[in-house]
mmCIF file of C-alpha atoms in Angstrom:
data_model
loop_
_atom_site.group_PDB
_atom_site.id
_atom_site.type_symbol
_atom_site.label_atom_id
_atom_site.label_comp_id
_atom_site.label_asym_id
_atom_site.label_seq_id
_atom_site.Cartn_x
_atom_site.Cartn_y
_atom_site.Cartn_z
ATOM 1 C CA MET A 1 172.617 38.903 84.347
ATOM 2 C CA PHE A 2 171.576 35.833 82.895
ATOM 3 C CA ASP A 3 174.731 34.153 81.353
ATOM 4 C CA PHE A 4 174.511 34.982 77.674
ATOM 5 C CA ARG A 5 175.843 31.971 76.641
ATOM 6 C CA LEU A 6 173.274 29.936 78.375
ATOM 7 C CA ARG A 7 170.672 32.268 76.760
ATOM 8 C CA VAL A 8 172.073 31.470 73.273
ATOM 9 C CA PHE A 9 172.052 27.659 74.107
ATOM 10 C CA TYR A 10 168.402 28.158 75.314
ATOM 11 C CA ILE A 11 167.307 29.969 72.008
ATOM 12 C CA VAL A 12 169.169 27.398 70.042
ATOM 13 C CA ALA A 13 167.523 24.399 71.896
ATOM 14 C CA LYS A 14 164.009 25.956 71.361
ATOM 15 C CA ARG A 15 164.425 26.964 67.734
ATOM 16 C CA LEU A 16 166.779 23.941 66.718
ATOM 17 C CA ASN A 17 168.159 26.011 64.142
ATOM 18 C CA PHE A 18 171.322 28.081 64.354
ATOM 19 C CA THR A 19 170.491 30.641 61.969
ATOM 20 C CA ARG A 20 167.160 31.631 63.412
ATOM 21 C CA ALA A 21 168.806 31.882 66.843
ATOM 22 C CA ALA A 22 171.433 33.974 65.489
ATOM 23 C CA GLU A 23 168.947 36.475 63.832
ATOM 24 C CA GLU A 24 166.763 36.378 66.942
ATOM 25 C CA LEU A 25 169.841 37.124 69.112
ATOM 26 C CA PHE A 26 171.263 39.942 66.863
ATOM 27 C CA ILE A 27 174.723 38.082 66.595
ATOM 28 C CA THR A 28 176.373 36.216 63.690
ATOM 29 C CA GLN A 29 175.958 32.419 63.211
ATOM 30 C CA PRO A 30 179.564 31.744 63.892
ATOM 31 C CA ALA A 31 179.219 33.766 67.099
ATOM 32 C CA VAL A 32 176.207 31.128 68.003
ATOM 33 C CA SER A 33 178.329 28.361 67.292
ATOM 34 C CA ARG A 34 181.247 29.534 69.304
ATOM 35 C CA HIS A 35 179.067 30.041 72.553
ATOM 36 C CA ILE A 36 177.715 26.506 71.931
ATOM 37 C CA HIS A 37 181.192 25.041 71.618
ATOM 38 C CA GLU A 38 182.411 26.770 74.823
ATOM 39 C CA ILE A 39 179.481 25.367 76.842
ATOM 40 C CA GLU A 40 180.313 21.739 75.281
ATOM 41 C CA VAL A 41 183.910 22.363 76.339
ATOM 42 C CA PHE A 42 183.106 23.422 79.776
ATOM 43 C CA TYR A 43 180.769 20.706 80.531
ATOM 44 C CA LYS A 44 182.687 18.139 78.421
ATOM 45 C CA THR A 45 179.687 16.870 76.526
ATOM 46 C CA LYS A 46 177.976 17.031 73.321
ATOM 47 C CA LEU A 47 174.635 19.207 73.442
ATOM 48 C CA PHE A 48 173.446 18.789 69.908
ATOM 49 C CA GLU A 49 173.448 15.998 67.324
ATOM 50 C CA ARG A 50 174.053 17.354 63.648
ATOM 51 C CA ASN A 51 172.667 15.591 60.609
ATOM 52 C CA GLY A 52 173.349 18.027 57.704
ATOM 53 C CA THR A 53 171.550 20.971 58.406
ATOM 54 C CA LYS A 54 169.257 19.613 61.047
ATOM 55 C CA ILE A 55 170.150 19.492 64.663
ATOM 56 C CA LYS A 56 168.535 17.745 67.606
ATOM 57 C CA LEU A 57 169.319 17.671 71.447
ATOM 58 C CA THR A 58 171.464 14.889 72.831
ATOM 59 C CA GLN A 59 170.129 13.421 76.197
ATOM 60 C CA ALA A 60 172.897 16.193 77.930
ATOM 61 C CA GLY A 61 171.111 18.847 75.813
ATOM 62 C CA VAL A 62 167.659 18.101 76.922
ATOM 63 C CA LEU A 63 168.912 18.037 80.701
ATOM 64 C CA LEU A 64 170.944 21.394 80.240
ATOM 65 C CA LEU A 65 167.490 22.979 78.464
ATOM 66 C CA LYS A 66 165.643 22.113 81.549
ATOM 67 C CA HIS A 67 168.110 23.720 84.073
ATOM 68 C CA SER A 68 168.425 26.849 81.654
ATOM 69 C CA GLU A 69 164.621 27.285 81.811
ATOM 70 C CA GLU A 70 164.837 27.055 85.511
ATOM 71 C CA LEU A 71 167.603 29.606 85.829
ATOM 72 C CA LEU A 72 165.839 31.819 83.110
ATOM 73 C CA ASN A 73 162.535 31.831 85.270
ATOM 74 C CA LEU A 74 164.608 32.320 88.462
ATOM 75 C CA HIS A 75 166.397 35.777 87.008
ATOM 76 C CA ARG A 76 162.889 36.752 85.705
ATOM 77 C CA ASN A 77 161.679 36.504 89.394
ATOM 78 C CA ILE A 78 164.627 38.106 90.653
ATOM 79 C CA ALA A 79 164.224 41.124 88.479
ATOM 80 C CA SER A 80 160.416 41.345 89.001
ATOM 81 C CA ASP A 81 160.697 41.083 92.753
ATOM 82 C CA LEU A 82 163.535 43.453 93.244
ATOM 83 C CA ALA A 83 161.949 46.085 91.002
ATOM 84 C CA ALA A 84 158.588 45.754 92.869
ATOM 85 C CA LEU A 85 160.476 46.076 96.086
ATOM 86 C CA SER A 86 162.176 49.227 95.064
ATOM 87 C CA LYS A 87 158.887 50.676 93.358
ATOM 88 C CA ASN A 88 160.949 51.311 90.419
ATOM 89 C CA ILE A 89 158.604 49.655 87.863
ATOM 90 C CA LYS A 90 158.248 52.035 84.808
ATOM 91 C CA GLY A 91 157.926 51.633 81.216
ATOM 92 C CA SER A 92 155.216 50.861 78.606
ATOM 93 C CA LEU A 93 153.143 47.518 78.099
ATOM 94 C CA LYS A 94 151.253 46.709 74.881
ATOM 95 C CA ILE A 95 148.747 44.215 75.654
ATOM 96 C CA GLY A 96 146.562 42.190 73.152
ATOM 97 C CA ALA A 97 143.560 40.523 74.352
ATOM 98 C CA SER A 98 140.846 38.224 72.804
ATOM 99 C CA THR A 99 137.462 39.720 72.839
ATOM 100 C CA THR A 100 135.663 38.024 75.930
ATOM 101 C CA ILE A 101 139.225 38.445 78.060
ATOM 102 C CA ALA A 102 139.264 42.077 77.034
ATOM 103 C CA ASN A 103 135.638 42.943 77.890
ATOM 104 C CA TYR A 104 134.771 40.893 81.022
ATOM 105 C CA PHE A 105 138.194 40.094 82.671
ATOM 106 C CA LEU A 106 140.986 42.677 82.110
ATOM 107 C CA PRO A 107 139.574 45.810 83.158
ATOM 108 C CA LYS A 108 139.431 45.551 86.686
ATOM 109 C CA TYR A 109 142.849 44.110 86.853
ATOM 110 C CA LEU A 110 144.436 46.749 84.532
ATOM 111 C CA ALA A 111 142.932 49.323 87.108
ATOM 112 C CA SER A 112 144.509 47.748 90.134
ATOM 113 C CA PHE A 113 147.709 47.224 88.135
ATOM 114 C CA LYS A 114 147.926 50.948 87.317
ATOM 115 C CA LEU A 115 147.205 51.837 91.019
ATOM 116 C CA LYS A 116 150.147 49.871 92.038
ATOM 117 C CA PHE A 117 152.500 50.829 89.106
ATOM 118 C CA PRO A 118 151.345 54.323 88.138
ATOM 119 C CA GLU A 119 154.486 54.950 86.112
ATOM 120 C CA VAL A 120 153.793 51.959 83.732
ATOM 121 C CA LYS A 121 151.771 53.089 80.605
ATOM 122 C CA ILE A 122 149.414 50.581 79.083
ATOM 123 C CA ALA A 123 147.897 50.140 75.764
ATOM 124 C CA LEU A 124 145.308 47.313 74.954
ATOM 125 C CA ILE A 125 144.182 46.024 71.907
ATOM 126 C CA SER A 126 141.328 43.491 71.620
ATOM 127 C CA ASN A 127 140.695 41.131 68.714
ATOM 128 C CA ASN A 128 140.031 37.398 68.187
ATOM 129 C CA THR A 129 142.823 34.707 69.148
ATOM 130 C CA GLU A 130 144.223 34.393 65.616
ATOM 131 C CA THR A 131 144.949 38.171 65.280
ATOM 132 C CA ILE A 132 146.225 38.709 68.654
ATOM 133 C CA GLU A 133 148.789 35.741 68.060
ATOM 134 C CA ASN A 134 149.856 37.400 64.722
ATOM 135 C CA LEU A 135 150.386 40.791 66.665
ATOM 136 C CA LEU A 136 152.431 39.224 69.064
ATOM 137 C CA LEU A 137 154.686 37.299 66.427
ATOM 138 C CA GLU A 138 154.974 40.596 64.483
ATOM 139 C CA ASN A 139 156.068 42.394 67.761
ATOM 140 C CA LYS A 140 153.243 44.942 67.657
ATOM 141 C CA ILE A 141 152.224 43.782 71.425
ATOM 142 C CA ASP A 142 154.381 42.805 74.192
ATOM 143 C CA ILE A 143 151.989 40.134 75.705
ATOM 144 C CA GLY A 144 148.675 38.550 74.792
ATOM 145 C CA LEU A 145 145.894 36.854 76.680
ATOM 146 C CA VAL A 146 143.905 34.510 74.558
ATOM 147 C CA GLU A 147 140.957 32.134 74.620
ATOM 148 C CA GLY A 148 142.208 29.086 72.640
ATOM 149 C CA GLN A 149 145.583 27.479 72.300
ATOM 150 C CA THR A 150 146.667 26.855 68.719
ATOM 151 C CA LYS A 151 150.248 26.068 69.775
ATOM 152 C CA ARG A 152 151.908 27.865 67.205
ATOM 153 C CA GLN A 153 155.761 26.989 67.176
ATOM 154 C CA TYR A 154 157.211 30.287 68.478
ATOM 155 C CA ILE A 155 154.657 31.173 71.209
ATOM 156 C CA ASN A 156 154.797 30.196 74.903
ATOM 157 C CA TYR A 157 151.432 29.418 76.191
ATOM 158 C CA ARG A 158 150.688 29.689 80.141
ATOM 159 C CA SER A 159 147.155 28.892 81.478
ATOM 160 C CA PHE A 160 145.783 31.330 84.145
ATOM 161 C CA ALA A 161 142.115 30.646 84.224
ATOM 162 C CA ARG A 162 139.373 28.333 83.301
ATOM 163 C CA ASP A 163 136.141 29.138 81.312
ATOM 164 C CA GLU A 164 133.063 27.503 80.383
ATOM 165 C CA ILE A 165 131.071 27.877 77.265
ATOM 166 C CA VAL A 166 127.353 27.127 77.296
ATOM 167 C CA LEU A 167 124.256 27.012 74.919
ATOM 168 C CA CYS A 168 121.995 30.288 75.631
ATOM 169 C CA THR A 169 118.987 31.905 74.344
ATOM 170 C CA SER A 170 116.516 34.673 75.337
ATOM 171 C CA ASN A 171 114.235 33.729 78.330
ATOM 172 C CA VAL A 172 111.150 34.410 76.239
ATOM 173 C CA ASN A 173 112.039 31.954 73.523
ATOM 174 C CA ALA A 174 109.736 28.970 73.489
ATOM 175 C CA VAL A 175 112.537 26.589 73.406
ATOM 176 C CA SER A 176 114.126 28.053 76.539
ATOM 177 C CA LYS A 177 111.209 26.373 78.521
ATOM 178 C CA LYS A 178 113.304 23.123 78.083
ATOM 179 C CA THR A 179 116.182 22.858 80.308
ATOM 180 C CA THR A 180 117.986 20.154 78.257
ATOM 181 C CA ILE A 181 118.046 19.110 74.629
ATOM 182 C CA SER A 182 119.754 16.402 72.455
ATOM 183 C CA THR A 183 122.458 16.922 69.897
ATOM 184 C CA ALA A 184 119.779 16.265 67.148
ATOM 185 C CA GLU A 185 117.742 18.963 68.558
ATOM 186 C CA LEU A 186 120.796 21.187 68.647
ATOM 187 C CA GLN A 187 121.264 20.877 64.902
ATOM 188 C CA LYS A 188 117.748 22.144 64.154
ATOM 189 C CA LEU A 189 118.000 25.273 66.189
ATOM 190 C CA PRO A 190 118.962 28.648 64.446
ATOM 191 C CA MET A 191 122.641 29.583 65.692
ATOM 192 C CA VAL A 192 124.521 32.651 65.942
ATOM 193 C CA LEU A 193 128.390 31.943 65.681
ATOM 194 C CA ARG A 194 131.595 34.075 66.170
ATOM 195 C CA GLU A 195 133.810 34.905 63.172
ATOM 196 C CA PRO A 196 136.565 32.549 61.965
ATOM 197 C CA GLY A 197 139.775 32.909 63.743
ATOM 198 C CA SER A 198 137.793 33.295 67.196
ATOM 199 C CA GLY A 199 139.339 31.260 69.835
ATOM 200 C CA SER A 200 135.687 30.691 71.113
ATOM 201 C CA LEU A 201 134.773 29.110 67.770
ATOM 202 C CA GLU A 202 137.750 26.980 67.660
ATOM 203 C CA VAL A 203 136.790 25.519 71.083
ATOM 204 C CA ILE A 204 133.294 25.060 70.024
ATOM 205 C CA THR A 205 134.180 23.084 66.922
ATOM 206 C CA SER A 206 136.449 20.491 68.693
ATOM 207 C CA ALA A 207 133.929 20.051 71.424
ATOM 208 C CA LEU A 208 130.968 19.405 68.891
ATOM 209 C CA LYS A 209 133.466 16.874 67.094
ATOM 210 C CA ASN A 210 133.563 15.057 70.271
ATOM 211 C CA VAL A 211 129.767 14.399 70.142
ATOM 212 C CA ASP A 212 129.841 13.769 66.229
ATOM 213 C CA VAL A 213 128.330 17.007 65.141
ATOM 214 C CA ASN A 214 130.382 19.178 62.689
ATOM 215 C CA LEU A 215 130.031 22.956 62.336
ATOM 216 C CA SER A 216 128.559 22.544 58.855
ATOM 217 C CA ASN A 217 125.402 20.386 60.493
ATOM 218 C CA LEU A 218 124.269 23.460 62.423
ATOM 219 C CA ASN A 219 121.500 25.593 61.188
ATOM 220 C CA ILE A 220 123.721 28.851 61.083
ATOM 221 C CA ASP A 221 121.385 32.026 61.234
ATOM 222 C CA MET A 222 124.194 34.730 61.395
ATOM 223 C CA GLU A 223 127.763 35.322 62.250
ATOM 224 C CA LEU A 224 128.718 38.057 64.490
ATOM 225 C CA GLU A 225 132.169 39.357 65.432
ATOM 226 C CA ASN A 226 131.704 40.048 69.189
ATOM 227 C CA THR A 227 129.858 38.728 72.161
ATOM 228 C CA GLU A 228 127.919 41.912 72.742
ATOM 229 C CA SER A 229 126.577 42.014 69.487
ATOM 230 C CA ILE A 230 125.522 38.386 69.782
ATOM 231 C CA LYS A 231 123.764 38.935 73.225
ATOM 232 C CA SER A 232 121.910 41.855 71.875
ATOM 233 C CA TYR A 233 120.754 39.728 68.780
ATOM 234 C CA LEU A 234 119.857 36.769 70.855
ATOM 235 C CA LEU A 235 117.457 39.290 73.159
ATOM 236 C CA ASN A 236 115.755 40.416 69.975
ATOM 237 C CA SER A 237 115.393 37.047 68.015
ATOM 238 C CA GLN A 238 114.587 33.250 68.570
ATOM 239 C CA SER A 239 118.219 32.274 67.964
ATOM 240 C CA PHE A 240 120.797 30.626 70.190
ATOM 241 C CA ALA A 241 124.624 31.025 70.560
ATOM 242 C CA PHE A 242 127.444 29.358 72.687
ATOM 243 C CA LEU A 243 128.873 31.936 74.772
ATOM 244 C CA SER A 244 131.386 32.143 77.717
ATOM 245 C CA ILE A 245 129.562 31.866 81.110
ATOM 246 C CA HIS A 246 131.511 34.958 82.390
ATOM 247 C CA SER A 247 130.164 37.214 79.572
ATOM 248 C CA MET A 248 126.564 36.744 80.236
ATOM 249 C CA LEU A 249 126.346 36.877 84.189
ATOM 250 C CA LYS A 250 124.573 40.003 84.101
ATOM 251 C CA GLU A 251 121.940 38.781 81.664
ATOM 252 C CA LEU A 252 121.647 35.453 83.754
ATOM 253 C CA LYS A 253 121.034 37.388 86.903
ATOM 254 C CA SER A 254 118.378 39.693 85.217
ATOM 255 C CA GLY A 255 116.888 36.549 83.617
ATOM 256 C CA GLU A 256 117.156 38.111 80.137
ATOM 257 C CA LEU A 257 118.960 34.888 79.059
ATOM 258 C CA LYS A 258 118.932 31.192 79.798
ATOM 259 C CA VAL A 259 121.273 28.376 79.613
ATOM 260 C CA ILE A 260 120.287 25.274 78.130
ATOM 261 C CA ASP A 261 122.288 21.990 78.564
ATOM 262 C CA VAL A 262 123.193 19.745 75.619
ATOM 263 C CA LYS A 263 123.338 16.000 76.521
ATOM 264 C CA GLY A 264 126.847 14.916 76.322
ATOM 265 C CA LEU A 265 128.215 18.204 75.347
ATOM 266 C CA ASP A 266 130.676 19.819 77.803
ATOM 267 C CA ILE A 267 132.887 23.008 76.712
ATOM 268 C CA LYS A 268 135.505 23.859 78.833
ATOM 269 C CA ARG A 269 138.632 25.714 78.159
ATOM 270 C CA CYS A 270 141.643 27.793 79.432
ATOM 271 C CA PHE A 271 142.571 31.152 79.108
ATOM 272 C CA TYR A 272 146.226 31.723 78.236
ATOM 273 C CA PHE A 273 148.987 34.261 78.578
ATOM 274 C CA ILE A 274 150.897 34.121 75.312
ATOM 275 C CA THR A 275 154.665 35.433 74.893
ATOM 276 C CA GLN A 276 157.074 34.933 72.072
ATOM 277 C CA LYS A 277 159.458 31.804 73.238
ATOM 278 C CA GLY A 278 162.749 33.218 74.430
ATOM 279 C CA ASP A 279 161.242 36.477 75.307
ATOM 280 C CA GLU A 280 162.032 37.820 78.656
ATOM 281 C CA HIS A 281 161.359 41.085 80.485
ATOM 282 C CA TYR A 282 160.728 41.929 84.102
ATOM 283 C CA LEU A 283 157.785 44.294 83.241
ATOM 284 C CA LYS A 284 155.771 41.368 81.680
ATOM 285 C CA GLU A 285 156.466 39.076 84.441
ATOM 286 C CA THR A 286 155.319 41.802 86.816
ATOM 287 C CA PHE A 287 151.956 42.156 85.039
ATOM 288 C CA VAL A 288 151.475 38.310 84.761
ATOM 289 C CA LYS A 289 152.287 38.134 88.534
ATOM 290 C CA HIS A 290 149.781 40.597 89.320
ATOM 291 C CA LEU A 291 147.073 38.764 87.697
ATOM 292 C CA LEU A 292 147.874 35.467 89.114
ATOM 293 C CA SER A 293 148.202 36.902 92.447
ATOM 294 C CA ASP A 294 144.628 38.015 92.822
ATOM 295 C CA SER A 295 141.541 35.791 91.968
ATOM 296 C CA PHE A 296 142.944 35.391 88.265
ATOM 297 C CA LYS A 297 144.093 32.056 89.213
ATOM 298 C CA LEU A 298 143.930 28.643 87.375
ATOM 299 C CA GLN A 299 141.457 26.763 89.580
#
């Protein structure tokens, strides 16, 4: 029911490209221009400034974009709430999640979502953040949950939880007797890292730069593709790794792994829902709301 002309404006305003908007909306470029013209005539104002093939929003266009986003969100909420009220939520949902989220967050909430909406079919793909973003842009998944925010142009990022990444090692490692080390000491330790493309690695690299440490300065012992492999390796070696605190709660409780503070280094991040910009569907919003309504909230 969301006015199609406003949706056309919304997509054009987000893409700043009539051709790309037409392709995304499955209509012709002249049709896009006609819809924009009709809105400009109705409101008696210009929405875009044109300079050759380039366009940009006027002040009125910026204001209309703000209101159209609010209307779009309102219509999403109406569809989601009414569908939930009538228990008429069905369909399929392809979810992509980066490794830490897929292993340590989602299972509990997927189970509760399925109990609440049994007619929804769910498929989950787990991979690193870069791969999940690619799958979303290729329309191979409906929604993603990732550990990094690479700010790709056509992806909408929405934070839903906070995480902390800490340096850890086996409790029997001699260095683990220390509770705090310096960045100079850090660079001498044998380190296990995630693979390129990992959201965790991206966040770690950025945080290290803030304390004047480049990834190339580290004594890299090994590169592994998932957290479970890293934890297992740590328990059988004298190496160290940066891991999400949520991924090692069991090992911390049992005393198998220990956290070591690095002076001046604080690695915090957000987890994000990702969808394609301009994409809207009540089922996706219902899933997001379900997670946010529980303890999956940005603190």
